[in-house]
mmCIF file of C-alpha atoms in Angstrom:
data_model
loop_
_atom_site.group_PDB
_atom_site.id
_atom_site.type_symbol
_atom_site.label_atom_id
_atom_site.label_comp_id
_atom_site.label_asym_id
_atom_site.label_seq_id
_atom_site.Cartn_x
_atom_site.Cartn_y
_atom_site.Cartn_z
ATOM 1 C CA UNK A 1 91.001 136.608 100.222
ATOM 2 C CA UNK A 2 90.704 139.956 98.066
ATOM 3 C CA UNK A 3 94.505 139.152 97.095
ATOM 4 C CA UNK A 4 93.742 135.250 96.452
ATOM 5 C CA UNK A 5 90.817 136.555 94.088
ATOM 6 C CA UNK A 6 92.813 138.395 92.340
ATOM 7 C CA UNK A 7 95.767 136.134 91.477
ATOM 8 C CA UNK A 8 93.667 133.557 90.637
ATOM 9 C CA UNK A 9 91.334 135.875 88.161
ATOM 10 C CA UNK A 10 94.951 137.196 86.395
ATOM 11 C CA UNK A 11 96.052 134.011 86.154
ATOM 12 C CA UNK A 12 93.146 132.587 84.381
ATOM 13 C CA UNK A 13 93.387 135.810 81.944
ATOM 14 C CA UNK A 14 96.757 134.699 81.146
ATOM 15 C CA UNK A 15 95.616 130.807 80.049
ATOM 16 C CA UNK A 16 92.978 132.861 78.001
ATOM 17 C CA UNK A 17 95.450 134.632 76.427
ATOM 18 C CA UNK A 18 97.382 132.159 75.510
ATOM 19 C CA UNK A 19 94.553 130.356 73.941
ATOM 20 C CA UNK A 20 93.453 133.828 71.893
ATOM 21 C CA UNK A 21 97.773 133.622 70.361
ATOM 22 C CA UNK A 22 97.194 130.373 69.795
ATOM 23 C CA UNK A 23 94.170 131.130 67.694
ATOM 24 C CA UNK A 24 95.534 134.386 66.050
ATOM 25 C CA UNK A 25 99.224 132.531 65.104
ATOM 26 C CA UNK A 26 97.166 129.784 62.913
ATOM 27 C CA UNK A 27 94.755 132.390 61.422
ATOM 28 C CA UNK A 28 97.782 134.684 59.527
ATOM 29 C CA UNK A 29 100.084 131.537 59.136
ATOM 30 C CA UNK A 30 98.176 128.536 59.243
ATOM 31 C CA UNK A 31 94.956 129.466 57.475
ATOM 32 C CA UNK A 32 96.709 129.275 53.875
ATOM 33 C CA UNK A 33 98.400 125.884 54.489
ATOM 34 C CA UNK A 34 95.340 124.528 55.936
ATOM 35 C CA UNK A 35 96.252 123.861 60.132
ATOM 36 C CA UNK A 36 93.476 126.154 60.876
ATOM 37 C CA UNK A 37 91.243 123.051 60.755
ATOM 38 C CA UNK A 38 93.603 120.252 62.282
ATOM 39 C CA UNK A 39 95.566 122.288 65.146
ATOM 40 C CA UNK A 40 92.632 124.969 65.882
ATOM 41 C CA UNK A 41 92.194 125.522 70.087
ATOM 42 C CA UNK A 42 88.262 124.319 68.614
ATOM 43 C CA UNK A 43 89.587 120.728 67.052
ATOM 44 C CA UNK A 44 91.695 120.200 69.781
ATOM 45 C CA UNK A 45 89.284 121.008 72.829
ATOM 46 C CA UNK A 46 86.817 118.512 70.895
ATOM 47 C CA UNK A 47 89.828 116.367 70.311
ATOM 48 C CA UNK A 48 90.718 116.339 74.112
ATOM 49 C CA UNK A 49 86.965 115.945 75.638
ATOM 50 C CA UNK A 50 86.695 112.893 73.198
ATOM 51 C CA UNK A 51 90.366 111.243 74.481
ATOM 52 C CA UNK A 52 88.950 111.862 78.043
ATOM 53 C CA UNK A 53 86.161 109.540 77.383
ATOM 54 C CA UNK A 54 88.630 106.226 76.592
ATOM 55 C CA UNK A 55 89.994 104.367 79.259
ATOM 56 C CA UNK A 56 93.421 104.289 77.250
ATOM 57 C CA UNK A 57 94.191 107.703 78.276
ATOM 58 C CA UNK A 58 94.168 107.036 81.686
ATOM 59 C CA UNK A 59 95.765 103.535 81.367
ATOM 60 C CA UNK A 60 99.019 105.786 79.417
ATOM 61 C CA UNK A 61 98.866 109.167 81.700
ATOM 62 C CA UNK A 62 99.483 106.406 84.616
ATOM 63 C CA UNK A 63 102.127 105.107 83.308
ATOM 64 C CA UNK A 64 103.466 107.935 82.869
ATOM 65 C CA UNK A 65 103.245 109.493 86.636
ATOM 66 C CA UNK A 66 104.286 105.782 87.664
ATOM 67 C CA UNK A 67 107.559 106.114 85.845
ATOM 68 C CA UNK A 68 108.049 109.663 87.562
ATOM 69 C CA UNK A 69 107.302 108.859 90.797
ATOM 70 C CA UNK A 70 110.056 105.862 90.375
ATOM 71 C CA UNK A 71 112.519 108.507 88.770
ATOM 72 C CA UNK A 72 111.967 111.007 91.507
ATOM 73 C CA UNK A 73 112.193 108.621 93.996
ATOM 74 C CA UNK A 74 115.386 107.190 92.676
ATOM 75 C CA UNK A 75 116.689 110.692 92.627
ATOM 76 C CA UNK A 76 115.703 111.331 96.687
ATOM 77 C CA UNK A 77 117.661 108.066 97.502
ATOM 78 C CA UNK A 78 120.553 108.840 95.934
ATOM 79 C CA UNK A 79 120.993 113.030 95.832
ATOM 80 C CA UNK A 80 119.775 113.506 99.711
ATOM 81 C CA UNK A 81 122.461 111.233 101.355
ATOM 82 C CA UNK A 82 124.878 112.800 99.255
ATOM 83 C CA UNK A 83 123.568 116.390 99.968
ATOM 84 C CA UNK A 84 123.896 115.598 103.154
ATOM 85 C CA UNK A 85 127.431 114.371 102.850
ATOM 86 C CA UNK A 86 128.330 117.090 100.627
ATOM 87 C CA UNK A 87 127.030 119.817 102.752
ATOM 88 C CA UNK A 88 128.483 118.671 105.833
ATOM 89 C CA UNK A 89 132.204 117.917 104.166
ATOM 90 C CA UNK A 90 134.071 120.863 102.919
ATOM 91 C CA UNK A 91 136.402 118.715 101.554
ATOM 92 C CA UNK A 92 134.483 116.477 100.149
ATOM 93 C CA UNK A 93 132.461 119.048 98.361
ATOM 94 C CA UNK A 94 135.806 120.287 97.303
ATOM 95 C CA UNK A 95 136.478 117.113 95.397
ATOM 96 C CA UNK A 96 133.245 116.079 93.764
ATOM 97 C CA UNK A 97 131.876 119.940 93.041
ATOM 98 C CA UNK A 98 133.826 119.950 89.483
ATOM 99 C CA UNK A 99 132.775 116.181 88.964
ATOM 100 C CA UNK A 100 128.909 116.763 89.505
ATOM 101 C CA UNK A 101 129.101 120.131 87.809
ATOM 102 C CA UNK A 102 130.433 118.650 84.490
ATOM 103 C CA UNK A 103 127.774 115.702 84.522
ATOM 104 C CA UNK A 104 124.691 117.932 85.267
ATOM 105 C CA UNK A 105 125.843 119.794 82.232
ATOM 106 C CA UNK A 106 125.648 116.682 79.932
ATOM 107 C CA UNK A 107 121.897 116.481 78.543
ATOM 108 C CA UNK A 108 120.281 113.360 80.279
ATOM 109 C CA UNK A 109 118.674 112.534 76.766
ATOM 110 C CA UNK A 110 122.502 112.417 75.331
ATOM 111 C CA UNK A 111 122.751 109.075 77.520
ATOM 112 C CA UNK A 112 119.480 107.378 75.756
ATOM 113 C CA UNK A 113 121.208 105.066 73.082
ATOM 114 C CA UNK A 114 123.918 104.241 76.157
ATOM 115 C CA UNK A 115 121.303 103.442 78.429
ATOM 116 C CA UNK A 116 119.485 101.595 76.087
ATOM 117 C CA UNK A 117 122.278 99.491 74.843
ATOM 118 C CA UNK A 118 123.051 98.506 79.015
ATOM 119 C CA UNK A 119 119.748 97.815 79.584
ATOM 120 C CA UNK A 120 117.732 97.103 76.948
ATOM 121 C CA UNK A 121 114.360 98.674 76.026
ATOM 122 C CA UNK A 122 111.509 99.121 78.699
ATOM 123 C CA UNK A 123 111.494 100.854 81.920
ATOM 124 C CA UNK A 124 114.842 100.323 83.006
ATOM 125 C CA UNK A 125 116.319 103.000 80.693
ATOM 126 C CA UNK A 126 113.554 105.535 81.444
ATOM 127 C CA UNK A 127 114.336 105.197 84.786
ATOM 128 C CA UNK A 128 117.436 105.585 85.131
ATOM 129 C CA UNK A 129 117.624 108.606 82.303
ATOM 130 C CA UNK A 130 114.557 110.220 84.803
ATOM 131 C CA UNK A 131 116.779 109.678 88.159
ATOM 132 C CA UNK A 132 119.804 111.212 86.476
ATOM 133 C CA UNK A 133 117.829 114.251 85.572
ATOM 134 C CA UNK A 134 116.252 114.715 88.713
ATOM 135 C CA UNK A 135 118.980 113.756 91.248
ATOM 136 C CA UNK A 136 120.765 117.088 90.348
ATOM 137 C CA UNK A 137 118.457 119.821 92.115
ATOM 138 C CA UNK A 138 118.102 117.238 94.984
ATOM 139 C CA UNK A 139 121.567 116.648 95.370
ATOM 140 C CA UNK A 140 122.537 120.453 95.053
ATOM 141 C CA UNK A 141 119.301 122.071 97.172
ATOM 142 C CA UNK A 142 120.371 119.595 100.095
ATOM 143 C CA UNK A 143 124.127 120.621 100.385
ATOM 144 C CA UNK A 144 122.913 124.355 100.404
ATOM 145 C CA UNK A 145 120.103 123.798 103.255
ATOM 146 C CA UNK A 146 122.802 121.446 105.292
ATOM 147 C CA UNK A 147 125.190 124.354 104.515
ATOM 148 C CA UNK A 148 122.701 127.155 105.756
ATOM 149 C CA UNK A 149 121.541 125.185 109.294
ATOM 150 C CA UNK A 150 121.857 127.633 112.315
ATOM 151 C CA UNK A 151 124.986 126.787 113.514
ATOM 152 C CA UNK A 152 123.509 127.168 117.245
ATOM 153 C CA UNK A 153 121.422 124.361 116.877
ATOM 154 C CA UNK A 154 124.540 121.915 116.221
ATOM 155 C CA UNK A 155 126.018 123.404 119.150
ATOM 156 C CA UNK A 156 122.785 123.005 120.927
ATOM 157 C CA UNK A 157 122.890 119.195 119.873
ATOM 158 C CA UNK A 158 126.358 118.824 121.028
ATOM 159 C CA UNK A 159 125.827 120.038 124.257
ATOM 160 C CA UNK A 160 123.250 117.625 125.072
ATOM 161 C CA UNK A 161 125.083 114.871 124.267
ATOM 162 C CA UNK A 162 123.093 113.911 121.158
ATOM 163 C CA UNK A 163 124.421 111.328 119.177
ATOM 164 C CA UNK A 164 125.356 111.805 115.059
ATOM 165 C CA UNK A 165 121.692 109.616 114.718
ATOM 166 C CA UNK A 166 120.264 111.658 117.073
ATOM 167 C CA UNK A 167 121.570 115.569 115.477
ATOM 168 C CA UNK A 168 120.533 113.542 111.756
ATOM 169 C CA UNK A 169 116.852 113.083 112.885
ATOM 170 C CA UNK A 170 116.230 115.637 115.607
ATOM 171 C CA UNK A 171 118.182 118.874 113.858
ATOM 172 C CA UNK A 172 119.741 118.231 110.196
ATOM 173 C CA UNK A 173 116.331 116.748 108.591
ATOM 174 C CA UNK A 174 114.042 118.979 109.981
ATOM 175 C CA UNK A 175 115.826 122.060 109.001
ATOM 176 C CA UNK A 176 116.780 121.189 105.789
ATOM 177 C CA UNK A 177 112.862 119.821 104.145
ATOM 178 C CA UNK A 178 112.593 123.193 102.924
ATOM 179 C CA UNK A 179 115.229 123.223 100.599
ATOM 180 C CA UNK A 180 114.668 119.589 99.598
ATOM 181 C CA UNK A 181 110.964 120.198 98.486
ATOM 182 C CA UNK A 182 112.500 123.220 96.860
ATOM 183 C CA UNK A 183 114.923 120.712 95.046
ATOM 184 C CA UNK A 184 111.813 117.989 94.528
ATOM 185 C CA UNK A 185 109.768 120.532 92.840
ATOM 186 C CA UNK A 186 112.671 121.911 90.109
ATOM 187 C CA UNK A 187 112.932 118.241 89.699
ATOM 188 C CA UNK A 188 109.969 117.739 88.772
ATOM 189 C CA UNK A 189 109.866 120.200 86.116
ATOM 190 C CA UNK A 190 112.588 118.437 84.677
ATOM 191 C CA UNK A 191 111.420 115.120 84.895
ATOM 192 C CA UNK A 192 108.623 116.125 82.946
ATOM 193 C CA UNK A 193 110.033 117.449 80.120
ATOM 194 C CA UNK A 194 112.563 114.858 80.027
ATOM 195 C CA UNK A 195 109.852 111.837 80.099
ATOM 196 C CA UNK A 196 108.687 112.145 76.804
ATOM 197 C CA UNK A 197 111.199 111.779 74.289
ATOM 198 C CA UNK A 198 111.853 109.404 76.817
ATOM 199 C CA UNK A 199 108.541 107.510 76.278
ATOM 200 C CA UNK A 200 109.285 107.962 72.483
ATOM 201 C CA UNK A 201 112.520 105.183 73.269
ATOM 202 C CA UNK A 202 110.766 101.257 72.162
ATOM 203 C CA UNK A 203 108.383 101.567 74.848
ATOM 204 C CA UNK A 204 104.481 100.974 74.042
ATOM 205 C CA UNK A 205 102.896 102.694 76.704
ATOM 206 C CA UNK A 206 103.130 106.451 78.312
ATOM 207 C CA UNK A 207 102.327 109.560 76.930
ATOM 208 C CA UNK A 208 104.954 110.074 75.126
ATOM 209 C CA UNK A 209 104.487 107.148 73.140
ATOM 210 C CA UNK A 210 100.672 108.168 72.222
ATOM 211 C CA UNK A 211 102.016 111.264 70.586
ATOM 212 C CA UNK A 212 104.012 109.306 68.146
ATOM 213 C CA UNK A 213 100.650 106.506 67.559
ATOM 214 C CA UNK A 214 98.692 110.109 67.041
ATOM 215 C CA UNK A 215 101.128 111.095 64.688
ATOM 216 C CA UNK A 216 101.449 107.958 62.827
ATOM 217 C CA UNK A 217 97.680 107.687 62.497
ATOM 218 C CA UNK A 218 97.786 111.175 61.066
ATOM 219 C CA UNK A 219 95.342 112.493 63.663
ATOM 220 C CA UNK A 220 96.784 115.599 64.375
ATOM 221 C CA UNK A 221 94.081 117.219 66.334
ATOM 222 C CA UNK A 222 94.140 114.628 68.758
ATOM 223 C CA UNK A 223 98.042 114.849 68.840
ATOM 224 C CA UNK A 224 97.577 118.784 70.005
ATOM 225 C CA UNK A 225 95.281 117.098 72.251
ATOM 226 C CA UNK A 226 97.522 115.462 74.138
ATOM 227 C CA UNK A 227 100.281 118.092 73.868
ATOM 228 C CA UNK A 228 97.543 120.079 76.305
ATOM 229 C CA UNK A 229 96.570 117.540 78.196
ATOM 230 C CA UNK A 230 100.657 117.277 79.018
ATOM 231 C CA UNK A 231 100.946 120.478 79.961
ATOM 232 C CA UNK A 232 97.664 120.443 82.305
ATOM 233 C CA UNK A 233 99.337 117.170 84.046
ATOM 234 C CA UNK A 234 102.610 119.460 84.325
ATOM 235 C CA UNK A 235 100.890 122.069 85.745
ATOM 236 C CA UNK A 236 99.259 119.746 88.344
ATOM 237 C CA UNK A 237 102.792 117.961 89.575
ATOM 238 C CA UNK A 238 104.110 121.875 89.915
ATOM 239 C CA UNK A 239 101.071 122.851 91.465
ATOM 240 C CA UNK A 240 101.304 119.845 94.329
ATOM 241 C CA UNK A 241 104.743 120.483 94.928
ATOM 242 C CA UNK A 242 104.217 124.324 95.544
ATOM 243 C CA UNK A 243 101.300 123.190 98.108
ATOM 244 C CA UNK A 244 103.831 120.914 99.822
ATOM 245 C CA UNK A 245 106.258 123.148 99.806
ATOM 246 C CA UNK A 246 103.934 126.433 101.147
ATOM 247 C CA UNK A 247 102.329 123.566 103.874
ATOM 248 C CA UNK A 248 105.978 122.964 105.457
ATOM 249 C CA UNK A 249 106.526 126.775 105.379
ATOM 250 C CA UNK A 250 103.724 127.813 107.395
ATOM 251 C CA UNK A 251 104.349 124.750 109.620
#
């Protein structure tokens, strides 16, 4: 408990500080082109307790997890059978290592006009440029769990006459969650950052898109606003994740 305490009192030190550089950055360069006033931690607290009083907010930050949970869940379906796959087949991994290498190093928001100009404007693009960012760690923290499975418990398998189903359900999944909830939650950090230039793509709803109304209606301290208010909802996603993840540990 003493130990809790005291990572939880640090780490609320460190938000603080980050709020005093905040403040001291826009007091020696801000204060003579006047951003004091519009980008202050003051105007944008006051900014953010009046955004949390319109039902608009709530209305855009759900569209916004709705579109991640579809991404991430896109991402499970496709990057844990092929983890699996991968993992299991040398060979296999042999011959599709280079090819998912090279994509994973191509910038998912590089594919936004392509995607766009497949399948038109709306979700369907966000989706799919959300999936392809996420299915990587999924994809790549499955083949290393299925890789690093005690080899005794195969042969344990085998020797009861357990059928492929049976090994799947019984040994592989079970000893391999760890390393996909390791995979869901880098995924996640990724999503997150990807979804809102994302949301900044012809779509008229999400978060994203709010910061470019806020911008266009010139109200600036509401924009910071909602830069926060991203990374609190950030913070939350990671923070579920790591409880999901420390849950199946101590289970």
């Amino acid at each position: 408990m003493s130990n809790r305490l005291q990572a939880w009192g640090l780490g609320i030190a460190g938000l603080l500080a980050v709020f005093v550089l905040w403040w001291l950055l826009l007091a020696v360069f801000g204060s003579g082109q006047g951003l004091s006033a519009l980008f202050s931690p003051q105007a944008t607290l006051v900014s953010l307790a009046e955004l949390l009083t319109r039902g608009e907010l709530y209305e855009h930050s759900w569209v916004s997890l709705r579109r991640v949970l579809v991404g991430l869940g896109l991402a499970l379906l496709v990057g844990v059978p092929l983890g699996l796959l991968v993992g299991s087949w040398r060979r296999l991994e042999w011959a599709t290592t280079p090819a998912f290498q090279f994509l994973r190093m191509i910038s998912p928001l590089s594919w936004m006009p392509i995607a766009v100009m497949v399948m038109g404007v709306g979700d369907q693009p966000i989706y799919f440029l959300l999936a392809f960012a996420a299915v990587w760690p999924i994809l790549l923290n499955t083949a290393a769990g299925v890789k690093q499975l005690d080899t005794r418990w195969l042969q344990l398998a085998r020797s009861l006459s357990a059928t492929r189903r049976e090994t799947l359900l019984r040994v592989i999944l079970p000893g391999i969650v760890g390393h996909v909830l390791t995979g869901v939650r880098l995924a996640i950090g990724i999503l997150w950052i990807v979804l809102v230039p994302c949301e900044m793509l012809g779509v008229s709803a999400g978060l994203g898109y709010y910061i470019l109304d806020t911008r266009d209606r010139l109200a600036y301290s509401e924009l910071m606003a909602m830069v926060l208010l991203i990374g609190v909802l950030g913070f939350a996603l990671d923070a579920a994740a790591r409880w999901l993840h420390a849950c199946w540990a101590r289970h």
